[in-house]
Structures are given as structure tokens and as C-alpha cells.
mmCIF file of C-alpha atoms in Angstrom:
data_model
loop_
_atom_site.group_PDB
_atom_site.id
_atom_site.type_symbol
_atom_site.label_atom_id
_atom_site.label_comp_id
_atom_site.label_asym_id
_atom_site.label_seq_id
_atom_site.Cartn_x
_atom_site.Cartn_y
_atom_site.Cartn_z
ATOM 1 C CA UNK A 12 -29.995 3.577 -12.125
ATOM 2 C CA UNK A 13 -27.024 4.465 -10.764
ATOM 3 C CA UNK A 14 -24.879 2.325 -12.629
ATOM 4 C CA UNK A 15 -26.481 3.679 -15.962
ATOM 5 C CA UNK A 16 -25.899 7.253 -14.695
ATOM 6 C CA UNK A 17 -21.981 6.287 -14.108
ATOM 7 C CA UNK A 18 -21.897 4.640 -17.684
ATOM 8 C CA UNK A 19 -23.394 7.801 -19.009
ATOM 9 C CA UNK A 20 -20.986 10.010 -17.491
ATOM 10 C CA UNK A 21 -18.114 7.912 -18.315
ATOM 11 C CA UNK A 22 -18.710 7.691 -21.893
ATOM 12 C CA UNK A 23 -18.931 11.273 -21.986
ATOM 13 C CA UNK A 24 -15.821 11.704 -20.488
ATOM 14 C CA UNK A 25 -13.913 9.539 -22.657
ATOM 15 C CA UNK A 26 -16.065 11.270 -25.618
ATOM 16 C CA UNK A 27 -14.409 14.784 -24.245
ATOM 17 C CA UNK A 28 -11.136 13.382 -23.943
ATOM 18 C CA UNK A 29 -11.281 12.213 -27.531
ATOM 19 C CA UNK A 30 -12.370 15.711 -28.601
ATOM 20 C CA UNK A 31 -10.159 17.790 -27.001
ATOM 21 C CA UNK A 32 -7.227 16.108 -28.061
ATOM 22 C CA UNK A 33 -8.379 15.992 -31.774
ATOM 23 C CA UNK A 34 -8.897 19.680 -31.176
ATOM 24 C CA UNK A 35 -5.351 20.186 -30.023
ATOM 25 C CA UNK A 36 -4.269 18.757 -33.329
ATOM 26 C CA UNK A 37 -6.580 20.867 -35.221
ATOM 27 C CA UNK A 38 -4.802 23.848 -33.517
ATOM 28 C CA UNK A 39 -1.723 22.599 -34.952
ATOM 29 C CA UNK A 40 -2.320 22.711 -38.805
ATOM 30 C CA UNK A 41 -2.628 26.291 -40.145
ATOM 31 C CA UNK A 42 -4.617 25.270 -43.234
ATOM 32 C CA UNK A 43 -7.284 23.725 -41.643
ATOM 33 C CA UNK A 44 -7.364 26.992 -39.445
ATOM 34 C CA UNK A 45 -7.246 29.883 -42.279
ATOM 35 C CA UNK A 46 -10.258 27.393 -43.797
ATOM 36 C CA UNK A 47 -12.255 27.313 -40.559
ATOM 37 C CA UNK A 48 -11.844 31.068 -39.213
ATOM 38 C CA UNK A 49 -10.234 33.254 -41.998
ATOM 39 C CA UNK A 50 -12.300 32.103 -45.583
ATOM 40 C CA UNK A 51 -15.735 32.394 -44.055
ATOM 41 C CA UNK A 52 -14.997 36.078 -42.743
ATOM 42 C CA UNK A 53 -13.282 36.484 -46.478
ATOM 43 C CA UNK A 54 -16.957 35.393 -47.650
ATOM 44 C CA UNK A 55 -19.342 37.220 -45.450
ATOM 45 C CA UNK A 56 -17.447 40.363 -46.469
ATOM 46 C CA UNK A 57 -18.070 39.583 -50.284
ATOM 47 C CA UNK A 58 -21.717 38.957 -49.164
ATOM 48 C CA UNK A 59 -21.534 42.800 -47.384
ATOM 49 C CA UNK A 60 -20.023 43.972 -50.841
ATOM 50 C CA UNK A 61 -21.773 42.079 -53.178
ATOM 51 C CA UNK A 62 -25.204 44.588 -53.568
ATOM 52 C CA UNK A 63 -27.383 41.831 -51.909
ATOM 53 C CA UNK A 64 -28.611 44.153 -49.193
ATOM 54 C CA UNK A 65 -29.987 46.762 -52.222
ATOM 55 C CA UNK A 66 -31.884 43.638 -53.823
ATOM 56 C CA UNK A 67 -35.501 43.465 -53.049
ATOM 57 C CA UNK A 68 -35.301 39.714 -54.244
ATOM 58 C CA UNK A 69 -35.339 38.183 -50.697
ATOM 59 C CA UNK A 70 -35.258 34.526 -52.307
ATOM 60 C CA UNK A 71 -31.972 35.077 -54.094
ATOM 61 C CA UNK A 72 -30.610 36.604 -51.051
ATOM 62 C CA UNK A 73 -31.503 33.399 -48.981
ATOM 63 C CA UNK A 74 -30.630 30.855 -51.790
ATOM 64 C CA UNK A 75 -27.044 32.585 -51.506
ATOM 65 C CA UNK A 76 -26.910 32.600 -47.600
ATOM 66 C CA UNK A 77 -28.202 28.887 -47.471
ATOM 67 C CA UNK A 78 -25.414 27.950 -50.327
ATOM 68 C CA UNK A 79 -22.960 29.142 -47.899
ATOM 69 C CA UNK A 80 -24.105 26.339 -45.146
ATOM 70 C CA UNK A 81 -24.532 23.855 -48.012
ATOM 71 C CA UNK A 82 -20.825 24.708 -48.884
ATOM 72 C CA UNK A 83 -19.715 24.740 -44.433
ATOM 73 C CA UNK A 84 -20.949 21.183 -44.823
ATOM 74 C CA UNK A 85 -19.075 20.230 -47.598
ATOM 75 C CA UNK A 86 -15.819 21.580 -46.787
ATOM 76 C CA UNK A 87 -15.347 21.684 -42.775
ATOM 77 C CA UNK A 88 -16.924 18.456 -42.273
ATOM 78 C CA UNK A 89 -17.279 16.334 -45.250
ATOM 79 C CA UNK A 90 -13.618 17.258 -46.200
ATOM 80 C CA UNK A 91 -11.953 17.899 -43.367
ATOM 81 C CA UNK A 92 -13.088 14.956 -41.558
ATOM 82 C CA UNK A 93 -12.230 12.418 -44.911
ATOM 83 C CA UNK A 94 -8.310 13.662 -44.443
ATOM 84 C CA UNK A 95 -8.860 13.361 -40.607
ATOM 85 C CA UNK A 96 -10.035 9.742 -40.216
ATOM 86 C CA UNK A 97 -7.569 8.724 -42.942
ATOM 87 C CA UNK A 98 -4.401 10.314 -40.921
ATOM 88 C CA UNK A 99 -5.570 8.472 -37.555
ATOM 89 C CA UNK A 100 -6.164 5.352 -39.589
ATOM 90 C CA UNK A 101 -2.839 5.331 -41.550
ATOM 91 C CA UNK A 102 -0.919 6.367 -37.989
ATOM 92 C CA UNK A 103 -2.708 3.559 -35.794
ATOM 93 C CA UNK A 104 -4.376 6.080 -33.679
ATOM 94 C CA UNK A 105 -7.704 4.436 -34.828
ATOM 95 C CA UNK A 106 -6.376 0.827 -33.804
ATOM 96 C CA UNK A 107 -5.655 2.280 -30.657
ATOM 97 C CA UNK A 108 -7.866 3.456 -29.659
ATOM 98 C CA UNK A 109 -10.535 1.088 -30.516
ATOM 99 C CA UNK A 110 -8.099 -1.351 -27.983
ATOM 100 C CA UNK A 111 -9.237 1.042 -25.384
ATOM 101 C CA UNK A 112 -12.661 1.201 -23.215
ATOM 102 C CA UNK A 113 -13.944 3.218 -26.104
ATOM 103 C CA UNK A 114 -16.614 2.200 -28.411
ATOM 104 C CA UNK A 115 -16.456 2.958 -31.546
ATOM 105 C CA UNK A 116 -19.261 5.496 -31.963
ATOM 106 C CA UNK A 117 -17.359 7.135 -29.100
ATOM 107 C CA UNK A 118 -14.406 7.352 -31.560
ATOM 108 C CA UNK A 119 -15.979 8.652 -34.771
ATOM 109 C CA UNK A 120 -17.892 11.098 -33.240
ATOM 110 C CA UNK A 121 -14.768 12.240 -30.505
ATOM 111 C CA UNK A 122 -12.678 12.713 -33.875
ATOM 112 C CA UNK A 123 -15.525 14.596 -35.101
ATOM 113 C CA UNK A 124 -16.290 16.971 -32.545
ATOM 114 C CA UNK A 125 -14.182 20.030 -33.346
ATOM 115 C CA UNK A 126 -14.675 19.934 -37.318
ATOM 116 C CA UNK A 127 -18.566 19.912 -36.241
ATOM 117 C CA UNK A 128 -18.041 23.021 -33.933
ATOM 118 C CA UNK A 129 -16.239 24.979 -36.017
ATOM 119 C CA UNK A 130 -19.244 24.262 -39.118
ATOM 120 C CA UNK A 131 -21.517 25.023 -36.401
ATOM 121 C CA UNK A 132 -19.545 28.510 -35.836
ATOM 122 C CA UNK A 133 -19.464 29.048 -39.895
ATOM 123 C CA UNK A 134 -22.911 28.453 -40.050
ATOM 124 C CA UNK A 135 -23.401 31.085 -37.604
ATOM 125 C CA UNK A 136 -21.393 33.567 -39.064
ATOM 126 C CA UNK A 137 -23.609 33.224 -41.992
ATOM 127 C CA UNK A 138 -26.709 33.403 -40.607
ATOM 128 C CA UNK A 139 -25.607 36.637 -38.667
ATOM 129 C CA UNK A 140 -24.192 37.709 -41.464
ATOM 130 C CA UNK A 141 -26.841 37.459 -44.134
ATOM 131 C CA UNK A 142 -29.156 38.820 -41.147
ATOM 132 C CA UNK A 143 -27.379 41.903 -40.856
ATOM 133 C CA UNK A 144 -25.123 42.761 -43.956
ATOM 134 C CA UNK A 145 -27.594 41.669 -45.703
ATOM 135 C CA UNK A 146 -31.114 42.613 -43.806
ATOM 136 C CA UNK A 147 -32.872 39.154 -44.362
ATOM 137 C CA UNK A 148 -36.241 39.103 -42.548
ATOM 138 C CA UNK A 149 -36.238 36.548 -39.348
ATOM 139 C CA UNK A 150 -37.006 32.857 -40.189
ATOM 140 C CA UNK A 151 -40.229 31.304 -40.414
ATOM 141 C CA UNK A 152 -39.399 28.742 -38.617
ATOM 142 C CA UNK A 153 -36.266 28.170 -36.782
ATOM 143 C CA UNK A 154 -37.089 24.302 -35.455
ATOM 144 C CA UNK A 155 -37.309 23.585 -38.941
ATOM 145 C CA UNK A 156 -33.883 25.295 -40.050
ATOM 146 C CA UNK A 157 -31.657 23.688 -36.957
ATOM 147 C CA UNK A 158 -32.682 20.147 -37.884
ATOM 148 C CA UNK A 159 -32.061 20.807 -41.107
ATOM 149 C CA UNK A 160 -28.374 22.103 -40.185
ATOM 150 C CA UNK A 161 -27.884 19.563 -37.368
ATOM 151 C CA UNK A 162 -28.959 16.811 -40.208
ATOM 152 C CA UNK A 163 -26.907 17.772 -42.406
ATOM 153 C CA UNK A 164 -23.772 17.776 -40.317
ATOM 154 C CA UNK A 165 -24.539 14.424 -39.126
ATOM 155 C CA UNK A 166 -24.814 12.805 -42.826
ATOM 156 C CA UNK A 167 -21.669 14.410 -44.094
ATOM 157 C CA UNK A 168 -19.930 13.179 -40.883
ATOM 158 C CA UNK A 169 -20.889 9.679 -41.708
ATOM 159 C CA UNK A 170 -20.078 10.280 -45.329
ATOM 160 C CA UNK A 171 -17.034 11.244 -44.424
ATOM 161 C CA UNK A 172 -16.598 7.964 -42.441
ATOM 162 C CA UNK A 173 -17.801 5.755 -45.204
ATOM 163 C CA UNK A 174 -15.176 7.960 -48.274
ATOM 164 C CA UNK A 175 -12.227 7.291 -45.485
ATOM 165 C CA UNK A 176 -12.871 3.363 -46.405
ATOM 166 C CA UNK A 177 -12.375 4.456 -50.476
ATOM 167 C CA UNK A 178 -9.102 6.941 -49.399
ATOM 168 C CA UNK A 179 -5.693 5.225 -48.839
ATOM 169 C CA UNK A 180 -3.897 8.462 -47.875
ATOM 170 C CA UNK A 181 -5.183 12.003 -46.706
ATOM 171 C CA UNK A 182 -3.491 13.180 -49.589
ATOM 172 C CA UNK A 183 -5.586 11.095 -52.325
ATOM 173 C CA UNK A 184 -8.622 12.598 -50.134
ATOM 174 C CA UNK A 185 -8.761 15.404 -52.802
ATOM 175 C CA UNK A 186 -9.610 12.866 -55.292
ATOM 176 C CA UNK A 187 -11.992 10.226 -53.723
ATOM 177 C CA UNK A 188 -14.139 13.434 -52.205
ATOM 178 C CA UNK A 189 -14.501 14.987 -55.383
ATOM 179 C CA UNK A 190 -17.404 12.534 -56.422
ATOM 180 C CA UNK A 191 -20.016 13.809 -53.369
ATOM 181 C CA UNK A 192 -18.347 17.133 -53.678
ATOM 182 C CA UNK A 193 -19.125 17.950 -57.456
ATOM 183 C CA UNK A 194 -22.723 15.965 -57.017
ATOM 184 C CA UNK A 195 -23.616 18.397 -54.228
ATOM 185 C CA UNK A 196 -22.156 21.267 -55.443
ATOM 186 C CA UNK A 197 -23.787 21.033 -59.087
ATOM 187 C CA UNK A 198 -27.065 19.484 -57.712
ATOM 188 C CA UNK A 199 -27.480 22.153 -55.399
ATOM 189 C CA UNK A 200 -27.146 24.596 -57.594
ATOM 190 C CA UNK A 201 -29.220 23.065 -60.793
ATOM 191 C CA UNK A 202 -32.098 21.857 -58.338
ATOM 192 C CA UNK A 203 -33.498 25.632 -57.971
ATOM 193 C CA UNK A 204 -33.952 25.905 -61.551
ATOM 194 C CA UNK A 205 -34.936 22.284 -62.734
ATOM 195 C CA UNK A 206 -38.850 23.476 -62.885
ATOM 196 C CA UNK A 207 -39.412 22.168 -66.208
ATOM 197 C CA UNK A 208 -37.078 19.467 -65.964
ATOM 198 C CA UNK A 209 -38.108 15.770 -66.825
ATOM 199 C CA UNK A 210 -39.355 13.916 -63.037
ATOM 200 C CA UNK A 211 -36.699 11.558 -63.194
ATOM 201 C CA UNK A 212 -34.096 14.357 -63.236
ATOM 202 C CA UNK A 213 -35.860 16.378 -60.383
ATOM 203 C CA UNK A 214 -36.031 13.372 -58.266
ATOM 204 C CA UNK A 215 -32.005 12.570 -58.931
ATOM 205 C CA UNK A 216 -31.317 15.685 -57.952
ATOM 206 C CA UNK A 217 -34.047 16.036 -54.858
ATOM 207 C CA UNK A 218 -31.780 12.534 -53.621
ATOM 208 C CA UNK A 219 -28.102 14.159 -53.278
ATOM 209 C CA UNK A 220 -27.594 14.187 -49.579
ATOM 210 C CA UNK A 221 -26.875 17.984 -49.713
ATOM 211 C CA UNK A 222 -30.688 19.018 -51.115
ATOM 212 C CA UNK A 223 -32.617 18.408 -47.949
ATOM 213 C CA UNK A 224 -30.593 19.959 -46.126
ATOM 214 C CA UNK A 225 -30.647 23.064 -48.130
ATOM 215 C CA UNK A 226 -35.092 22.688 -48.736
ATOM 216 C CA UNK A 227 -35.326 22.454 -44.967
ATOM 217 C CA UNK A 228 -32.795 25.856 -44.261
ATOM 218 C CA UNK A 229 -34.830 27.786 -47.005
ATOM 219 C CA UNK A 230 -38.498 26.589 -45.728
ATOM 220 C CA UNK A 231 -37.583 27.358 -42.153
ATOM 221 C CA UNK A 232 -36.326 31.070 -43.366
ATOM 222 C CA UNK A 233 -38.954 32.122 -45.717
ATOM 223 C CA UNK A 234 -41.662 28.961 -45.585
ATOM 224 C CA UNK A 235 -40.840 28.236 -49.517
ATOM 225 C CA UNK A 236 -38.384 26.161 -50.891
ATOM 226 C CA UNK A 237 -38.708 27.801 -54.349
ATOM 227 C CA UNK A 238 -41.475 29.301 -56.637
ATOM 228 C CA UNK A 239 -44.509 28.461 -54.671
ATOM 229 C CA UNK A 240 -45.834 30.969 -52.381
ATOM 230 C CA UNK A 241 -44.411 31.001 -48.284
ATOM 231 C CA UNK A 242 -46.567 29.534 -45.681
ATOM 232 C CA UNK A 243 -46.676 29.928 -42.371
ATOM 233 C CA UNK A 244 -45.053 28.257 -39.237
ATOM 234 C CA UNK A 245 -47.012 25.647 -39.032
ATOM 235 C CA UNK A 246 -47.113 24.599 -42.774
ATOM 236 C CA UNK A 247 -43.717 24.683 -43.353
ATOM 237 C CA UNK A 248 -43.595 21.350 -41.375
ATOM 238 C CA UNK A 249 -46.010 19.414 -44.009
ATOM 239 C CA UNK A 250 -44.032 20.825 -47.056
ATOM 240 C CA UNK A 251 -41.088 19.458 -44.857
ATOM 241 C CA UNK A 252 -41.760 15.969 -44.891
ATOM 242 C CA UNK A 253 -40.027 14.636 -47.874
ATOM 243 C CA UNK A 254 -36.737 16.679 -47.421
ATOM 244 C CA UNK A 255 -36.583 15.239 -43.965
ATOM 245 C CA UNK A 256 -37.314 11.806 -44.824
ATOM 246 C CA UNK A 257 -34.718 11.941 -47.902
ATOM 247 C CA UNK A 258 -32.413 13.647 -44.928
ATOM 248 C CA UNK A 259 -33.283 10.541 -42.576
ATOM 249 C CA UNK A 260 -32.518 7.993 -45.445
ATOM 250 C CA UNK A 261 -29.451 9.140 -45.389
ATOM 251 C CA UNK A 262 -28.502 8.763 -42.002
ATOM 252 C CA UNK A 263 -29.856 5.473 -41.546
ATOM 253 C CA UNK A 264 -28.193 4.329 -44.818
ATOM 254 C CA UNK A 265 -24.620 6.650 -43.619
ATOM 255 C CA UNK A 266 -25.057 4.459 -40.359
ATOM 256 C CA UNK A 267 -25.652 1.000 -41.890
ATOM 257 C CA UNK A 268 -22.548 1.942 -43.924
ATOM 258 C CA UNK A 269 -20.223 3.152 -41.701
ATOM 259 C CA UNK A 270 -21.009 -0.670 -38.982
ATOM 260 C CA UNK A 271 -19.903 -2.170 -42.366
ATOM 261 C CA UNK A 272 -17.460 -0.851 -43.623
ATOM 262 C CA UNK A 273 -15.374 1.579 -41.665
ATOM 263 C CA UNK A 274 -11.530 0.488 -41.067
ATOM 264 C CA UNK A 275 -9.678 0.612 -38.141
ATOM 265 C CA UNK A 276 -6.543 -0.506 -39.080
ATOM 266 C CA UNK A 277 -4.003 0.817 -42.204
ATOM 267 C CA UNK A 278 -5.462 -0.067 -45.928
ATOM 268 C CA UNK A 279 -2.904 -2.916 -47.012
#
């Protein structure tokens, strides 16, 4: 027992060491830093300005809001972190590390850690903000809404891991991303409307790693996902099923990907 305990507290060291000194390099570059703290003030105040708050049409309100977290997932983690693990790979900080006591979850998720707090922060600001600028009614159910966020950041972290393999320089990052980035972004925003769209289309679009995460923010805040009509705490969590187990595909597949394929060492 007391050996696990001191394994347990010594990986979480090393996990905090990792952390805090990727977090003193994030300090260091100013774009990643206007991205993080400056844009999503920039868009909280459009949300303020944008007449949301004198719409009755609650559902538009929180498709908006919930865009927003779609769009912290994309950009401070999914991005961020593809540029990240390329620049430690290309540098040998990776290699080094690895030669280390750390394992190599320890080191993914270490280099990790501040791009997920500051989404976490975003995310916040969002929800405050579409709470109060915005006068959204509390959430139906916030379990549901928190896994949903917390799943999300964990998929686009391990995308982000398996796109690094694809990247050979953090510069060519804006072009290898651009693939999950436009899928997301379009299917996300086409999914809402595709009603009357053929089955095969719905379910194509229903399988981008972004559209759980958004169904499970919007049934946890107003019990629908869409057209049909809101339940109530506990039935969100049957209508939840298949977003979460599309979510959970994900991660297991992200995981199986990432034990494959990740590099350590500079693409040749």
C-alpha cells in the first residue's frame, strides 16, 4: 500500500513538474496568450452586443454559447497543442524526456496541462457569460454538460497527439489541422439543421468528434439537443447515450492511436 501511495505521489509530481514548465513557456509566446485571455473576452463582449439577451429564442441563444466551447476546443487545445507537441518533438525535448523516469502518458498529458486549463477558463467565461449577458436559464443538468466538456477536451488532446505524427513543423500545423478543423467547424454547424437530410448524411455528421460534445452541452442546458421537446434531469441521461458512446469511441480509438503512432523523436 504504501509503495503504491509513493508511486502515486511521485508520478504526480513529475506530472506537475512537466506542467509547470510547459506553462512557463506558454507565458513566453504572446500569441498563444492574446488567443487564450484577450479573443474570448473580445467574444463574450460581441455576445453582450449582439441582441441575444432581447431574443426570446432560448435555443439559438444556447446553440451560440455551446458553439463557443465547440470552437475553445478546437482552437486552445486541438491547435495549440498540434504546434506544441511538434516544437518539443522537433527540439528533442520529447526524446528527453521520455529517457527520464517519466512515462509517456505522464508526458502527453504534462505538455497538455496548461492548454487544458486555459480551455477550461474559456469555457467558463462562456458559460458565465451567456448566463449573465445573455440571461440563459440554469442547466438541466450540469453532470451531463461537464462530461460532455471534460470529453471533449480529452479527444481533441489525443487528436492533437495523433495530427503531431502527420505535422513535420509547427509551422505546417496550420495546414495538417485544417482537415478536423473545417470537419468540425462545418459539421457542427450543418448538424442543427440536417432534419430532412438523407440518414447517411445525419449519421456522418452525428460521427465528427466535435458533435457529441456539443449534443451533450445543449441536453445538459436545456434537456434538448434540437427540435424535440426538453426533458427533465433524469431523461436527459437516456437521450444521452449515443452522443456519449460516439464521445467514448473516440477516446478509445484517440488512445489506440496515439500507443501507435505518436513520435518521440524528429520526423526524418
Amino acid at each position: 500500500m504504501t509503495t503504491t501511495r509513493n508511486a502515486t505521489r511521485g508520478n504526480t509530481s513529475r506530472l506537475r513538474a512537466v506542467g509547470l514548465a510547459e506553462l512557463k513557456l506558454f507565458a513566453r509566446n504572446r500569441t498563444a496568450m492574446f488567443s487564450a485571455f484577450v479573443i474570448p473576452l473580445i467574444l463574450a463582449g460581441a455576445i453582450s452586443t449582439s441582441g441575444m439577451a432581447d431574443s426570446d429564442d432560448v435555443a439559438t441563444s444556447v446553440t451560440v454559447v455551446t458553439s463557443l466551447l465547440g470552437y475553445v476546443l478546437l482552437a486552445a487545445v486541438y491547435y495549440n497543442l498540434v504546434t506544441t507537441y511538434v516544437a518539443r518533438r522537433e527540439e528533442l525535448v520529447l526524446k528527453r524526456l521520455r529517457a527520464g523516469e517519466l512515462s509517456d502518458a505522464t508526458i502527453i498529458t504534462g505538455i497538455a496541462a496548461p492548454m487544458v486549463a486555459v480551455a477550461v477558463a474559456q469555457m467558463i467565461v462562456f458559460v458565465v457569460a451567456g448566463a449573465i449577458l445573455v440571461g440563459l436559464p440554469a442547466p438541466v443538468n450540469v453532470p451531463l454538460m461537464v462530461a460532455g466538456a471534460l470529453g471533449g477536451v480529452i479527444v481533441f488532446v489525443l487528436l492533437a497527439a495523433v495530427s503531431a505524427v502527420f505535422t513535420r513543423t509547427a509551422e505546417s500545423a496550420q495546414v495538417t489541422t485544417l482537415p478536423v478543423l473545417l470537419a468540425c467547424l462545418i459539421g457542427s454547424m450543418l448538424y442543427p439543421m440536417m432534419d430532412d437530410a438523407p440518414g447517411v448524411v445525419v449519421a456522418l455528421l452525428r460521427a465528427l468528434p466535435l458533435t457529441p460534445v456539443v449534443d451533450l452541452l445543449r441536453l445538459g442546458w436545456l434537456g434538448t439537443t434540437g427540435e424535440a421537446a426538453p426533458v427533465g434531469f433524469a431523461a436527459t441521461f437516456g437521450d444521452a447515450l449515443l452522443p456519449a458512446g460516439i464521445l467514448t469511441a473516440w477516446i478509445v480509438a484517440g488512445l489506440w492511436a496515439v500507443r501507435r503512432t505518436f513520435l518521440w523523436e524528429p520526423r526524418r
